[in-house]
């Protein structure tokens, strides 16, 4: 049996979540898929998959082998593309990941339009509120909102997002003024698990002796804790308390007046947004085509969200006429 073909079966089984799924994707019988996995296990001398009637799970050896297989298959694909040169058109499956909220609101419509423009490309979109390992998980492109440390990835700047504190005008009208972060300790809070459920941190206070280098952490007992972004935003917009989120999470609500940004002078520095691609993947036509297609649309989308959360300028007063 050809080892490369067996590796393709192994990687397809992981992507599909089952041996049967790998068979459907590759057009192979269940027996042929099982033989391919058994061949690899005999070759490496270790069990790669723990199999049940309904699912598969990687063994420790399988996890290490899967990383190597994906890297080998990617290198082979890139070698084929380099040999084909300009004759190679975008085709195959593109795997993309992003955080849930931005993936639903912005990235998914862009992917729909991209698939319309490139009928020979299919897309798998993983919406995850965790950073995926692009190499280990076989991902072509990621939309990342964070400071990047991995120098093995190609990062293309998209924009930036703010971490904002908001409350509804109705809530602010009924409760004491929030002038500094410490005031939050006396307020109702709508907390999300990934933004802090019992404390929020703010930058050091400027111009205060002894406090210029220490972040300010505000402890609170939240009124409502939820792991759903939509639920948290809706609750804050209905006047249930103060919310912390990314600016794009609440751009619509701020734009139409349902939420108001507070403590803008105390916000942490904005976080950069990048499209991130494993080194060498930009040479793959489907990846290059998607990046060229999506980048200007993503930049426009984040710019619009940023503009929606900017402080509204007051209307100029009419000048008095003399005499």
Coordinates of C-alpha atoms in Angstrom, one line a residue:
X1 CA 0.0 0.0 0.0
X2 CA 1.2 3.5 -0.8
X3 CA 2.1 5.3 2.4
X4 CA 1.1 8.7 1.1
X5 CA -2.3 7.5 0.2
X6 CA -2.6 5.9 3.7
X7 CA -1.6 9.2 5.3
X8 CA -4.4 11.0 3.3
X9 CA -6.9 8.5 4.6
X10 CA -5.6 9.0 8.2
X11 CA -5.8 12.8 7.9
X12 CA -9.2 12.6 6.3
X13 CA -10.5 10.5 9.1
X14 CA -9.4 13.1 11.6
X15 CA -11.0 15.9 9.6
X16 CA -14.3 14.1 9.2
X17 CA -14.3 12.6 12.7
X18 CA -14.8 9.0 11.6
X19 CA -13.5 6.3 9.3
X20 CA -16.9 6.2 7.5
X21 CA -16.6 10.0 6.9
X22 CA -13.1 9.5 5.5
X23 CA -14.4 6.8 3.1
X24 CA -17.2 9.1 1.9
X25 CA -14.8 12.0 1.3
X26 CA -12.2 9.9 -0.5
X27 CA -14.6 7.6 -2.3
X28 CA -13.2 4.5 -0.6
X29 CA -14.9 1.5 1.0
X30 CA -14.9 1.1 4.8
X31 CA -12.6 -1.9 4.3
X32 CA -10.1 0.1 2.3
X33 CA -10.1 2.9 5.0
X34 CA -9.5 0.3 7.8
X35 CA -6.7 -1.3 5.8
X36 CA -5.0 2.1 5.3
X37 CA -5.1 2.8 9.0
X38 CA -3.9 -0.7 9.9
X39 CA -1.1 -0.3 7.4
X40 CA 0.2 2.9 9.0
X41 CA -0.1 1.4 12.5
X42 CA 1.9 -1.6 11.4
X43 CA 4.5 0.7 9.7
X44 CA 5.1 2.9 12.8
X45 CA 4.6 0.0 15.3
X46 CA 2.0 1.8 17.4
X47 CA -1.7 2.3 17.7
X48 CA -2.7 5.7 16.1
X49 CA -6.4 5.7 16.7
X50 CA -8.6 4.5 19.5
X51 CA -11.7 3.3 17.6
X52 CA -15.3 2.7 18.7
X53 CA -18.4 2.0 16.6
X54 CA -19.3 5.7 16.6
X55 CA -16.1 7.7 17.0
X56 CA -12.3 7.8 16.8
X57 CA -9.8 9.3 19.1
X58 CA -6.1 9.9 18.6
X59 CA -3.6 8.1 20.8
X60 CA -0.5 9.9 22.1
X61 CA 1.5 8.4 19.2
X62 CA -1.3 9.3 16.8
X63 CA -1.2 13.0 17.8
X64 CA 2.5 13.2 17.0
X65 CA 2.0 11.3 13.8
X66 CA -0.9 13.5 12.7
X67 CA 1.2 16.6 12.9
X68 CA 3.9 15.0 10.7
X69 CA 1.4 13.7 8.2
X70 CA -0.3 17.1 7.8
X71 CA 3.1 18.7 7.3
X72 CA 4.2 16.1 4.7
X73 CA 0.9 16.4 2.7
X74 CA 1.0 20.2 2.8
X75 CA 4.6 20.1 1.5
X76 CA 3.6 17.8 -1.3
X77 CA 0.6 20.0 -2.3
X78 CA 2.9 23.0 -2.3
X79 CA 5.4 21.2 -4.5
X80 CA 2.7 20.2 -7.0
X81 CA 1.5 23.8 -7.1
X82 CA 5.1 25.2 -7.6
X83 CA 5.5 22.8 -10.5
X84 CA 2.2 23.7 -12.1
X85 CA 3.0 27.4 -11.8
X86 CA 0.4 29.9 -13.1
X87 CA -1.7 27.1 -14.6
X88 CA -2.9 26.1 -11.2
X89 CA -6.3 27.6 -10.3
X90 CA -7.9 27.9 -6.9
X91 CA -9.6 24.6 -6.0
X92 CA -10.1 22.1 -3.2
X93 CA -11.1 22.7 0.4
X94 CA -10.1 25.8 2.3
X95 CA -10.1 25.6 6.1
X96 CA -10.6 28.8 8.0
X97 CA -10.9 29.6 11.7
X98 CA -12.1 32.7 13.7
X99 CA -13.7 33.6 16.9
X100 CA -17.4 32.9 17.0
X101 CA -18.8 36.5 17.0
X102 CA -16.6 37.9 14.2
X103 CA -16.9 34.7 12.3
X104 CA -20.7 34.9 12.3
X105 CA -21.0 38.6 11.7
X106 CA -18.3 39.4 9.2
X107 CA -16.3 36.4 8.0
X108 CA -19.1 34.1 7.0
X109 CA -20.7 36.5 4.5
X110 CA -17.2 37.1 3.0
X111 CA -16.8 33.3 2.6
X112 CA -20.2 33.0 1.0
X113 CA -19.1 35.6 -1.6
X114 CA -15.8 33.9 -2.1
X115 CA -17.4 30.6 -2.8
X116 CA -19.7 32.3 -5.4
X117 CA -16.6 33.7 -7.1
X118 CA -14.7 30.4 -6.9
X119 CA -17.0 27.5 -7.5
X120 CA -14.2 24.9 -7.4
X121 CA -13.3 25.8 -3.8
X122 CA -15.2 24.5 -0.8
X123 CA -14.9 25.9 2.7
X124 CA -14.8 24.5 6.2
X125 CA -15.2 27.3 8.8
X126 CA -14.3 26.5 12.4
X127 CA -15.7 29.2 14.9
X128 CA -13.7 28.8 18.1
X129 CA -13.2 31.0 21.1
X130 CA -9.7 29.6 21.5
X131 CA -6.5 30.0 19.4
X132 CA -6.3 27.0 17.1
X133 CA -2.9 25.5 16.2
X134 CA -2.9 26.0 12.4
X135 CA -0.3 23.4 11.6
X136 CA -1.6 20.7 13.9
X137 CA -5.2 21.2 13.1
X138 CA -4.7 21.6 9.3
X139 CA -6.0 25.2 9.1
X140 CA -5.2 27.3 6.1
X141 CA -6.1 30.8 7.4
X142 CA -7.1 32.2 10.8
X143 CA -8.5 35.6 11.7
X144 CA -6.8 36.5 15.0
X145 CA -7.5 39.3 17.5
X146 CA -4.4 39.3 19.7
X147 CA -0.8 40.3 19.9
X148 CA 1.0 37.6 17.9
X149 CA 4.1 35.8 19.1
X150 CA 4.5 32.9 16.7
X151 CA 7.1 34.1 14.1
X152 CA 6.5 30.9 11.9
X153 CA 3.2 32.4 10.7
X154 CA 2.6 35.1 8.1
X155 CA 0.5 37.9 9.6
X156 CA -1.4 40.3 7.4
X157 CA -2.8 43.4 9.3
X158 CA -6.5 43.9 9.2
X159 CA -7.2 46.5 11.8
X160 CA -7.7 46.8 15.6
X161 CA -10.4 46.4 18.2
X162 CA -11.0 48.2 21.5
X163 CA -11.9 46.5 24.8
X164 CA -14.8 48.8 25.8
X165 CA -17.0 49.1 28.8
X166 CA -20.7 49.9 28.1
X167 CA -24.0 50.3 29.8
X168 CA -27.5 51.3 28.6
X169 CA -28.6 54.9 28.9
X170 CA -31.5 53.6 31.1
X171 CA -29.1 52.0 33.5
X172 CA -26.8 55.0 33.6
X173 CA -29.7 57.3 34.4
X174 CA -30.8 55.2 37.4
X175 CA -27.4 54.5 39.0
X176 CA -24.5 56.6 40.4
X177 CA -22.1 58.1 37.9
X178 CA -19.2 55.9 36.7
X179 CA -16.2 58.3 36.5
X180 CA -13.2 55.9 37.2
X181 CA -12.9 52.1 37.1
X182 CA -13.1 51.8 40.9
X183 CA -16.7 53.0 40.7
X184 CA -17.6 49.7 39.0
X185 CA -17.3 47.9 42.4
X186 CA -20.6 49.5 43.4
X187 CA -22.5 48.7 40.2
X188 CA -24.3 45.7 38.7
X189 CA -22.2 43.8 36.2
X190 CA -23.0 41.6 33.3
X191 CA -20.0 39.3 33.0
X192 CA -18.8 36.9 30.3
X193 CA -16.5 34.1 31.1
X194 CA -13.7 35.1 28.7
X195 CA -13.7 38.8 29.8
X196 CA -13.5 38.2 33.5
X197 CA -16.3 37.0 35.8
X198 CA -15.2 38.6 39.0
X199 CA -12.6 41.3 38.1
X200 CA -11.6 43.6 35.2
X201 CA -8.1 45.1 34.8
X202 CA -7.5 48.6 33.5
X203 CA -4.2 50.4 32.6
X204 CA -2.4 52.4 35.3
X205 CA -3.8 55.7 36.2
X206 CA -1.9 58.5 34.5
X207 CA -0.3 61.2 36.5
X208 CA -1.0 59.6 39.9
X209 CA 2.1 59.3 42.2
X210 CA 2.9 55.7 43.0
X211 CA 0.3 54.4 40.6
X212 CA 1.7 55.1 37.3
X213 CA 3.1 51.6 36.6
X214 CA 0.5 49.4 38.3
X215 CA -2.6 48.2 36.5
X216 CA -5.9 48.9 38.2
X217 CA -7.9 45.7 39.0
X218 CA -11.5 46.2 40.0
X219 CA -13.2 43.3 41.9
X220 CA -16.9 42.9 41.7
X221 CA -19.7 40.4 42.4
X222 CA -21.5 40.1 39.0
X223 CA -25.3 40.2 38.8
X224 CA -25.3 38.0 35.7
X225 CA -22.7 35.7 34.3
X226 CA -23.2 34.1 30.9
X227 CA -21.1 32.4 28.3
X228 CA -23.1 33.7 25.4
X229 CA -22.1 37.0 23.8
X230 CA -25.5 37.7 22.3
X231 CA -27.2 37.1 25.7
X232 CA -24.7 39.4 27.5
X233 CA -25.1 42.2 25.0
X234 CA -28.9 41.9 25.1
X235 CA -28.9 41.9 28.9
X236 CA -26.7 45.1 29.0
X237 CA -28.8 46.8 26.4
X238 CA -31.9 46.1 28.5
X239 CA -30.4 47.9 31.4
X240 CA -29.3 44.9 33.5
X241 CA -25.8 46.2 34.2
X242 CA -22.3 47.2 32.9
X243 CA -20.7 45.1 30.2
X244 CA -17.1 44.7 29.0
X245 CA -16.5 43.4 25.5
X246 CA -14.7 44.0 22.3
X247 CA -15.9 47.1 20.4
X248 CA -17.3 45.1 17.5
X249 CA -19.4 43.1 19.8
X250 CA -21.5 46.2 20.6
X251 CA -21.0 48.4 17.5
X252 CA -24.6 48.1 16.4
X253 CA -26.0 48.8 19.9
X254 CA -23.7 51.8 20.4
X255 CA -24.5 53.2 16.9
X256 CA -28.3 53.1 17.6
X257 CA -28.0 54.3 21.2
X258 CA -29.0 51.2 23.1
X259 CA -25.6 51.1 24.7
X260 CA -23.2 53.9 25.6
X261 CA -19.4 53.6 26.0
X262 CA -18.1 54.6 29.4
X263 CA -14.6 54.9 30.8
X264 CA -13.2 55.4 27.3
X265 CA -10.2 57.3 28.8
X266 CA -9.3 54.2 30.9
X267 CA -9.4 51.6 28.1
X268 CA -6.5 49.2 27.6
X269 CA -4.6 49.7 24.3
X270 CA -6.4 48.4 21.2
X271 CA -5.7 44.8 20.1
X272 CA -4.4 44.2 16.6
X273 CA -6.4 42.1 14.1
X274 CA -4.6 39.9 11.5
X275 CA -5.2 37.3 8.9
X276 CA -2.7 34.6 9.8
X277 CA -1.4 32.0 7.4
X278 CA 1.2 29.2 8.0
X279 CA 4.5 29.8 6.3
X280 CA 4.4 28.7 2.7
X281 CA 0.5 28.5 2.4
X282 CA 0.2 31.8 0.6
X283 CA 1.7 30.0 -2.5
X284 CA -1.4 27.7 -2.6
X285 CA -3.9 29.2 -5.1
X286 CA -7.0 28.7 -2.9
X287 CA -5.3 30.4 0.1
X288 CA -3.8 33.3 -2.0
X289 CA -7.2 33.9 -3.7
X290 CA -9.0 34.0 -0.4
X291 CA -6.5 36.3 1.2
X292 CA -6.6 38.7 -1.8
X293 CA -10.5 38.5 -1.8
X294 CA -11.1 38.8 2.0
X295 CA -8.4 41.3 3.2
X296 CA -10.0 44.5 1.8
X297 CA -13.4 43.4 2.9
X298 CA -12.2 42.6 6.4
X299 CA -10.4 45.9 6.7
X300 CA -13.5 47.8 5.6
X301 CA -15.6 45.8 8.1
X302 CA -13.4 46.5 11.1
X303 CA -13.0 50.2 10.1
X304 CA -16.8 50.5 10.0
X305 CA -17.1 48.9 13.5
X306 CA -14.4 51.2 14.8
X307 CA -16.2 54.2 13.4
X308 CA -19.5 53.1 15.0
X309 CA -17.9 53.1 18.4
X310 CA -16.2 56.5 18.1
X311 CA -17.5 59.3 20.4
X312 CA -20.3 61.2 18.7
X313 CA -19.4 64.9 18.0
X314 CA -21.8 67.5 19.4
X315 CA -23.7 69.5 16.8
X316 CA -22.2 73.0 16.5
X317 CA -24.2 75.8 18.1
X318 CA -25.8 78.4 16.0
X319 CA -24.0 81.8 16.1
X320 CA -25.9 84.8 17.4
X321 CA -26.5 87.6 15.0
X322 CA -25.4 90.9 16.3
X323 CA -28.0 93.8 16.3

